[in-house]
Short mmCIF file of N, CA, C and O in Angstrom, two decimals:
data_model
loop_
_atom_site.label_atom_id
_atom_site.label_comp_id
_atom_site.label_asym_id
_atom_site.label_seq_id
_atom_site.Cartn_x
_atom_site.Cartn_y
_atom_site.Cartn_z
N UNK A 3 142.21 72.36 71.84
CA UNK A 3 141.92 73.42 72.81
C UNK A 3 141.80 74.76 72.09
O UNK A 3 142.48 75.27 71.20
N UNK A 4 140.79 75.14 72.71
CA UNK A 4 140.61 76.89 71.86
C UNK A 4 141.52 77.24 72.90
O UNK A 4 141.80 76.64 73.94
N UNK A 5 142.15 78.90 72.15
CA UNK A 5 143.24 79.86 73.39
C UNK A 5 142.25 81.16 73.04
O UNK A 5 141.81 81.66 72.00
N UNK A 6 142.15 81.42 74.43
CA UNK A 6 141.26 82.89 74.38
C UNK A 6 141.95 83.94 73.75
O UNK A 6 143.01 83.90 73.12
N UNK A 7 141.05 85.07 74.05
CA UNK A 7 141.20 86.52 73.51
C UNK A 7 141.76 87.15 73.76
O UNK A 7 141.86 87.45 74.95
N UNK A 8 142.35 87.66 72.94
CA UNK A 8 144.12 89.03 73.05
C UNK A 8 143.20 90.47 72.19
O UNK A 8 142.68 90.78 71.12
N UNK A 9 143.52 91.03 73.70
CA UNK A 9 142.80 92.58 72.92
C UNK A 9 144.11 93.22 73.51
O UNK A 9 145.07 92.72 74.10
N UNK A 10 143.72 94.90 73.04
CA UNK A 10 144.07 95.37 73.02
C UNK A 10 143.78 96.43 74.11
O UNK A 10 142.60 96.78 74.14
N UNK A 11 144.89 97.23 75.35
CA UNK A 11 144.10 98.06 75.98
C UNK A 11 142.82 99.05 75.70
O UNK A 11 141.89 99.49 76.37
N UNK A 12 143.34 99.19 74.13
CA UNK A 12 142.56 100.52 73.92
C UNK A 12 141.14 99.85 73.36
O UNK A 12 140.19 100.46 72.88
N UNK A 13 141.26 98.62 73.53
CA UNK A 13 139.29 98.02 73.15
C UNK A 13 139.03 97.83 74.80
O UNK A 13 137.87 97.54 75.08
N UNK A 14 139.81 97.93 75.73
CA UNK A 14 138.85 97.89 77.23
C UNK A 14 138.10 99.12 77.66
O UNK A 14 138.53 100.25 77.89
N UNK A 15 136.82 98.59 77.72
CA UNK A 15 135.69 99.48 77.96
C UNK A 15 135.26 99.68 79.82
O UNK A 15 135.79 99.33 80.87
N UNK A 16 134.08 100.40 79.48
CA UNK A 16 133.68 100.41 81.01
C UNK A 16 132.29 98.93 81.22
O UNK A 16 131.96 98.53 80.10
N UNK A 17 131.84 98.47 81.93
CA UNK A 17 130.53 97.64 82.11
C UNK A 17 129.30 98.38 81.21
O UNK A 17 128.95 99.56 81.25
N UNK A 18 128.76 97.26 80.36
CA UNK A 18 127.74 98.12 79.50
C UNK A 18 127.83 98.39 78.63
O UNK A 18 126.92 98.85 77.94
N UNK A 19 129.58 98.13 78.12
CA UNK A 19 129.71 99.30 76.75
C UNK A 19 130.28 97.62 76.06
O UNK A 19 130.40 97.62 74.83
N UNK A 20 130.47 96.84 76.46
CA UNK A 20 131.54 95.68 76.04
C UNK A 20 130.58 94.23 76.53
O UNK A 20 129.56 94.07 77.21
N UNK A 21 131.56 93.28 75.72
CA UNK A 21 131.76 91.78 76.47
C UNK A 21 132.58 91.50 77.73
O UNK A 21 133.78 91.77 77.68
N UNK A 22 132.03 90.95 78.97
CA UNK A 22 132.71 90.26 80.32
C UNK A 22 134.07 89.22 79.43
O UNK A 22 133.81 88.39 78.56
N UNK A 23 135.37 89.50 79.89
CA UNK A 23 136.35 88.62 79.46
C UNK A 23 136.50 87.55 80.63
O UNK A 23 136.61 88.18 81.67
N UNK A 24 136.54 86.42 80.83
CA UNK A 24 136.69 85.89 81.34
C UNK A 24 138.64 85.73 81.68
O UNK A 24 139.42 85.29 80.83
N UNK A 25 139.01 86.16 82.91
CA UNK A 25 140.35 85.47 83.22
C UNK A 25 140.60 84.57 84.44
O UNK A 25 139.67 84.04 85.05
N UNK A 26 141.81 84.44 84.76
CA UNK A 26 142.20 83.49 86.09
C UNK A 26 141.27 83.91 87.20
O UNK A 26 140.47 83.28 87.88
N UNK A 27 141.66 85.30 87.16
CA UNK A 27 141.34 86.01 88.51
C UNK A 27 139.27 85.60 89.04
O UNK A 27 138.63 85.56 90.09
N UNK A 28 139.03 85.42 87.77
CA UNK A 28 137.45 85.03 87.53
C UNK A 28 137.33 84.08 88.38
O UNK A 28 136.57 84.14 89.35
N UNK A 29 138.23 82.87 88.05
CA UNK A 29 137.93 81.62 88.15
C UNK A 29 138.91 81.42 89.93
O UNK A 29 140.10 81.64 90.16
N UNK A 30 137.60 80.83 91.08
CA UNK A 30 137.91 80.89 92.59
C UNK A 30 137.22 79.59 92.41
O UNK A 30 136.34 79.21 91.63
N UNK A 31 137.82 79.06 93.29
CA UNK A 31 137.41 77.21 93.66
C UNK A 31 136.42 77.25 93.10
O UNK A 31 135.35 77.78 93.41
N UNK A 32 136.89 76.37 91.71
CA UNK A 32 135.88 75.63 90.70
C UNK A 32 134.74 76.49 90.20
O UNK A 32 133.91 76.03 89.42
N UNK A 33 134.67 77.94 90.71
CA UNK A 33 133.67 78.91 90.22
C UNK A 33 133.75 79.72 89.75
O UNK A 33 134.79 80.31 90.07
N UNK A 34 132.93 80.43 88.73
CA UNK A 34 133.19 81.98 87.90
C UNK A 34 132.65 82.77 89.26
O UNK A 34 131.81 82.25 90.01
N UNK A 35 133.20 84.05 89.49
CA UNK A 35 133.07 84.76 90.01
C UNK A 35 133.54 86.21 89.44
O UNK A 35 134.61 86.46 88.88
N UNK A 36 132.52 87.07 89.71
CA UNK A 36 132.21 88.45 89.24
C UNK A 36 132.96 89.43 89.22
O UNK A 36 132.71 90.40 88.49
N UNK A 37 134.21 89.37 90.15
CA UNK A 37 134.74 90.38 90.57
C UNK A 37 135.97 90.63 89.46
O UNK A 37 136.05 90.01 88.40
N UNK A 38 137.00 91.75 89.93
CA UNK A 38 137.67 92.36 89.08
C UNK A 38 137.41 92.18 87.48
O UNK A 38 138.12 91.41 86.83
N UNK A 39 136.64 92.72 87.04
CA UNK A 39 136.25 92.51 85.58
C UNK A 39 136.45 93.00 84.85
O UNK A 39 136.37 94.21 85.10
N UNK A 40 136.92 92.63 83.19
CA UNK A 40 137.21 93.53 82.24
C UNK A 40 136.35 93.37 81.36
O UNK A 40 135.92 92.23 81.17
N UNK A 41 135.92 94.35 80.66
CA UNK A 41 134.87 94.21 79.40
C UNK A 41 135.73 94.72 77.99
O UNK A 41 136.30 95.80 77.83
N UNK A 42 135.62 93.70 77.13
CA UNK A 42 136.31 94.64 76.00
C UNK A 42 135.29 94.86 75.11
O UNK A 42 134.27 94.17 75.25
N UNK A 43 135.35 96.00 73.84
CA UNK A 43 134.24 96.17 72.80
C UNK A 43 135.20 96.12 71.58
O UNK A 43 135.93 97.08 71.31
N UNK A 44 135.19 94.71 70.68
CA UNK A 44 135.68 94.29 69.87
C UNK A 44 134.97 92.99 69.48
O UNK A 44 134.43 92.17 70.23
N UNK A 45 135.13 92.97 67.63
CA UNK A 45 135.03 91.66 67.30
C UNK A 45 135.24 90.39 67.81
O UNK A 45 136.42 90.03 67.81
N UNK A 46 134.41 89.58 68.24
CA UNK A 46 135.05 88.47 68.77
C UNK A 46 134.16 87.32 67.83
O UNK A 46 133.02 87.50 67.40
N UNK A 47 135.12 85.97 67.60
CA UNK A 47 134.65 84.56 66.95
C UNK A 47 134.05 84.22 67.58
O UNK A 47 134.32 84.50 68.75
N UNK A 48 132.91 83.46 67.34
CA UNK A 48 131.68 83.15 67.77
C UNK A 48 132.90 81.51 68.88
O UNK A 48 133.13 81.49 70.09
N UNK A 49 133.18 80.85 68.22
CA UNK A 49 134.33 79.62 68.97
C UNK A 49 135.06 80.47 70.20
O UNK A 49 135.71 79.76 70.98
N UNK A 50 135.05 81.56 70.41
CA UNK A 50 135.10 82.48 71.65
C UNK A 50 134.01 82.85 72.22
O UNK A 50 133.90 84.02 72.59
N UNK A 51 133.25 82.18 72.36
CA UNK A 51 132.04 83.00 72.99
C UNK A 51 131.60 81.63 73.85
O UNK A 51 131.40 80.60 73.21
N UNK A 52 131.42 81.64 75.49
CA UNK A 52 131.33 80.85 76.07
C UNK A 52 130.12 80.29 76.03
O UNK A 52 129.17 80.99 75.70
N UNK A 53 129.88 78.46 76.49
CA UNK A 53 128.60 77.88 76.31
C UNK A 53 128.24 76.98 77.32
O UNK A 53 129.13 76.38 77.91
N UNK A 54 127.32 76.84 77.54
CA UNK A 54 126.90 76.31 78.99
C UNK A 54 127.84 74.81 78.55
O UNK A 54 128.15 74.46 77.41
N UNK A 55 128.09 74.22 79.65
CA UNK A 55 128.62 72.60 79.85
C UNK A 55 130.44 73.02 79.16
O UNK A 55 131.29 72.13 79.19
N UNK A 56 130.76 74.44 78.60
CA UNK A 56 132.28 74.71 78.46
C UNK A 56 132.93 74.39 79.79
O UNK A 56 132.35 74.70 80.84
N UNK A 57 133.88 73.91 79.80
CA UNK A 57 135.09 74.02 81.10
C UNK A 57 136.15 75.14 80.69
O UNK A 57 136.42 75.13 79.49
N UNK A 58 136.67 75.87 81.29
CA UNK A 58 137.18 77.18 81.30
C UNK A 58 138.51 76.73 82.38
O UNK A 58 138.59 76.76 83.60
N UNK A 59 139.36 76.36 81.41
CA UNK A 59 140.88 76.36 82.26
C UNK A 59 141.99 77.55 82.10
O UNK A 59 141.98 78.24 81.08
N UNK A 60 142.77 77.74 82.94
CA UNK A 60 143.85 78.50 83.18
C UNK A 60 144.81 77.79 82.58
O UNK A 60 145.15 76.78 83.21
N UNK A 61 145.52 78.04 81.29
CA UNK A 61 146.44 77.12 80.48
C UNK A 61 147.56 78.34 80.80
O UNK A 61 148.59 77.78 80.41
N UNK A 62 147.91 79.48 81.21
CA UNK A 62 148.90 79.99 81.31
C UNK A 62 148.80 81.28 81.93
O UNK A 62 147.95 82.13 81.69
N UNK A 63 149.78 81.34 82.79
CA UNK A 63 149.72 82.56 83.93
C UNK A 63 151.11 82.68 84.56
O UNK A 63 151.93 81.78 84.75
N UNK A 64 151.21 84.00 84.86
CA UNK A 64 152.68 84.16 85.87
C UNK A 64 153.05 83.42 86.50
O UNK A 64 154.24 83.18 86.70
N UNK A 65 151.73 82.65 87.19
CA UNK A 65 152.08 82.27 88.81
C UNK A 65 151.57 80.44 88.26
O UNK A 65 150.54 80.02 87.73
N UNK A 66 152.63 79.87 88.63
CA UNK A 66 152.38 78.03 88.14
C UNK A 66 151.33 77.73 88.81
O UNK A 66 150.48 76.91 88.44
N UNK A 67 151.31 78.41 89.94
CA UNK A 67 150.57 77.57 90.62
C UNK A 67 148.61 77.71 90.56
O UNK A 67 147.72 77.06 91.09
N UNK A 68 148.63 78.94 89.62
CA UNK A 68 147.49 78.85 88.84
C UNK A 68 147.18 78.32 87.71
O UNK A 68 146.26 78.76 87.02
N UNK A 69 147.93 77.29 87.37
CA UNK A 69 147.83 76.81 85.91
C UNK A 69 146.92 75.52 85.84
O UNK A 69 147.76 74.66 86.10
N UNK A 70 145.71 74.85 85.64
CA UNK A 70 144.88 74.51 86.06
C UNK A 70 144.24 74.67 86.40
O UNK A 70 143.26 74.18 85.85
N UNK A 71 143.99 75.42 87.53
CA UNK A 71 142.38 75.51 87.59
C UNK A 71 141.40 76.13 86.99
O UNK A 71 141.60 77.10 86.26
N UNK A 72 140.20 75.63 87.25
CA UNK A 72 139.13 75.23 86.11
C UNK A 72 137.88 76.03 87.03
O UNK A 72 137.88 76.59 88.13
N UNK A 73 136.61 75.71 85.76
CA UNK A 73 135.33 76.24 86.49
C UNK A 73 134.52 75.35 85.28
O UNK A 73 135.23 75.03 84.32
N UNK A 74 133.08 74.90 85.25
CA UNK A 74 132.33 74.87 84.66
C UNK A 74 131.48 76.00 84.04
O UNK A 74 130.76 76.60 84.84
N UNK A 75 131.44 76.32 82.92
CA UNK A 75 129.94 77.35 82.34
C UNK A 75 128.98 76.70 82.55
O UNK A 75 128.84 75.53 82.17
N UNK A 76 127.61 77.81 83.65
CA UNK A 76 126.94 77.63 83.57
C UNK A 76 126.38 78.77 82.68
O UNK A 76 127.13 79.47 81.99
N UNK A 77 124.85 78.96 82.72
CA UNK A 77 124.05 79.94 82.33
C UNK A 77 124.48 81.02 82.65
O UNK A 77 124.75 81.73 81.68
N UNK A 78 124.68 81.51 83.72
CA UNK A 78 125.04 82.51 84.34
C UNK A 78 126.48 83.27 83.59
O UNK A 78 126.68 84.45 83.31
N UNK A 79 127.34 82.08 83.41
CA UNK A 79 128.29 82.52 82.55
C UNK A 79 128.51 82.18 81.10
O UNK A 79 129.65 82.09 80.63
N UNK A 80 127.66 82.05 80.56
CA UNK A 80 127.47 81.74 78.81
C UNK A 80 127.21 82.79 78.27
O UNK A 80 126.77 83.70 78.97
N UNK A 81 127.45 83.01 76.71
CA UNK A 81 127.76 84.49 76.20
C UNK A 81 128.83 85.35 76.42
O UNK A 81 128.77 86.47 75.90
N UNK A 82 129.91 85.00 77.18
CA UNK A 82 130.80 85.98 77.46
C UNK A 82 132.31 85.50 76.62
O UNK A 82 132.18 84.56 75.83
N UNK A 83 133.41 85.99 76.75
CA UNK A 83 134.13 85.48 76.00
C UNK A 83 135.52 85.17 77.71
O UNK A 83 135.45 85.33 78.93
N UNK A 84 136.41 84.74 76.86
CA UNK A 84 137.90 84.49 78.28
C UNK A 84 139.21 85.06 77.43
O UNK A 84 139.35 85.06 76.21
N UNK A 85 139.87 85.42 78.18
CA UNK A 85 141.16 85.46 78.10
C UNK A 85 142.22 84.76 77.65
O UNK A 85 141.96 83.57 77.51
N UNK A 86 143.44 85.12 77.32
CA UNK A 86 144.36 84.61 76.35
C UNK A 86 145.09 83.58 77.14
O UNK A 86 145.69 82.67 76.56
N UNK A 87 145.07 83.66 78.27
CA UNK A 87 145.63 82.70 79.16
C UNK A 87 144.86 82.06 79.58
O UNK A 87 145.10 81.46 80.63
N UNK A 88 143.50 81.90 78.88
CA UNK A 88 142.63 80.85 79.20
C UNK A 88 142.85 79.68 77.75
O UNK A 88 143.47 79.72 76.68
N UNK A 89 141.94 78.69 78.46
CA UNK A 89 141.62 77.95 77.49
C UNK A 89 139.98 77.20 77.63
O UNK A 89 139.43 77.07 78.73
N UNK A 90 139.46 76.85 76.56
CA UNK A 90 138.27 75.97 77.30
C UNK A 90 137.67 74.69 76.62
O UNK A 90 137.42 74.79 75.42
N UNK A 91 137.50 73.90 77.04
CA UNK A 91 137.35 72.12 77.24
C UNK A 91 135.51 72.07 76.62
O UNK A 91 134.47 71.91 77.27
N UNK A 92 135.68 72.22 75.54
CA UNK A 92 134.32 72.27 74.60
C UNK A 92 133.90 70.69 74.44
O UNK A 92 134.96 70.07 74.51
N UNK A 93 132.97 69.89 74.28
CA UNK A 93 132.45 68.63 74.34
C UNK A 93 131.75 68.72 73.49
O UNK A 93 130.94 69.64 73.57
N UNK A 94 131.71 67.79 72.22
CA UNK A 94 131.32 68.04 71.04
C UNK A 94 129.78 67.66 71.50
O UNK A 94 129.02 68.63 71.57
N UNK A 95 129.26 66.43 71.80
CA UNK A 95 127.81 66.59 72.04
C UNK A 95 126.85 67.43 72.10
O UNK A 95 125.71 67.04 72.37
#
């Protein structure tokens, strides 16, 4: 399992200036969704950078009862990177 990205406050940017981080809050029944978003502007490993057919799980969070759930990458969400309390389910094919 890859473990997402640990920045730092002072690399969170405004929209435009950064990369979309992917976190929990993203991920709503089985879907990426847009809202509350953080962008950071920092180096990131390319093995961080999301790809269509990735699964994007919640491996750790305050609340248990978010721990699991998941979303598929599609297009829509490829290129972006996730969060440190993410994880994501890469398929070598």
């Amino acid at each position: 399992a890859i473990i997402g990205l640990t920045y730092d406050p002072s690399e969170v940017v405004n929209e435009g200036e950064g990369l979309l981080v992917l976190r929990s809050s993203n991920v709503q029944k089985m879907k990426i969704v847009f809202d509350d978003n953080v962008f950071v502007n920092k180096e990131i490993s390319q093995k961080l950078i999301t790809r269509v057919g990735d699964i994007l799980i919640c491996s750790r969070n305050g609340s248990r009862a978010l721990i699991g759930k998941n979303a598929l990458i599609d297009a829509t969400s490829s290129g972006l990177t996730f969060g440190a309390f993410m994880t994501i389910f890469r398929s070598t094919y």
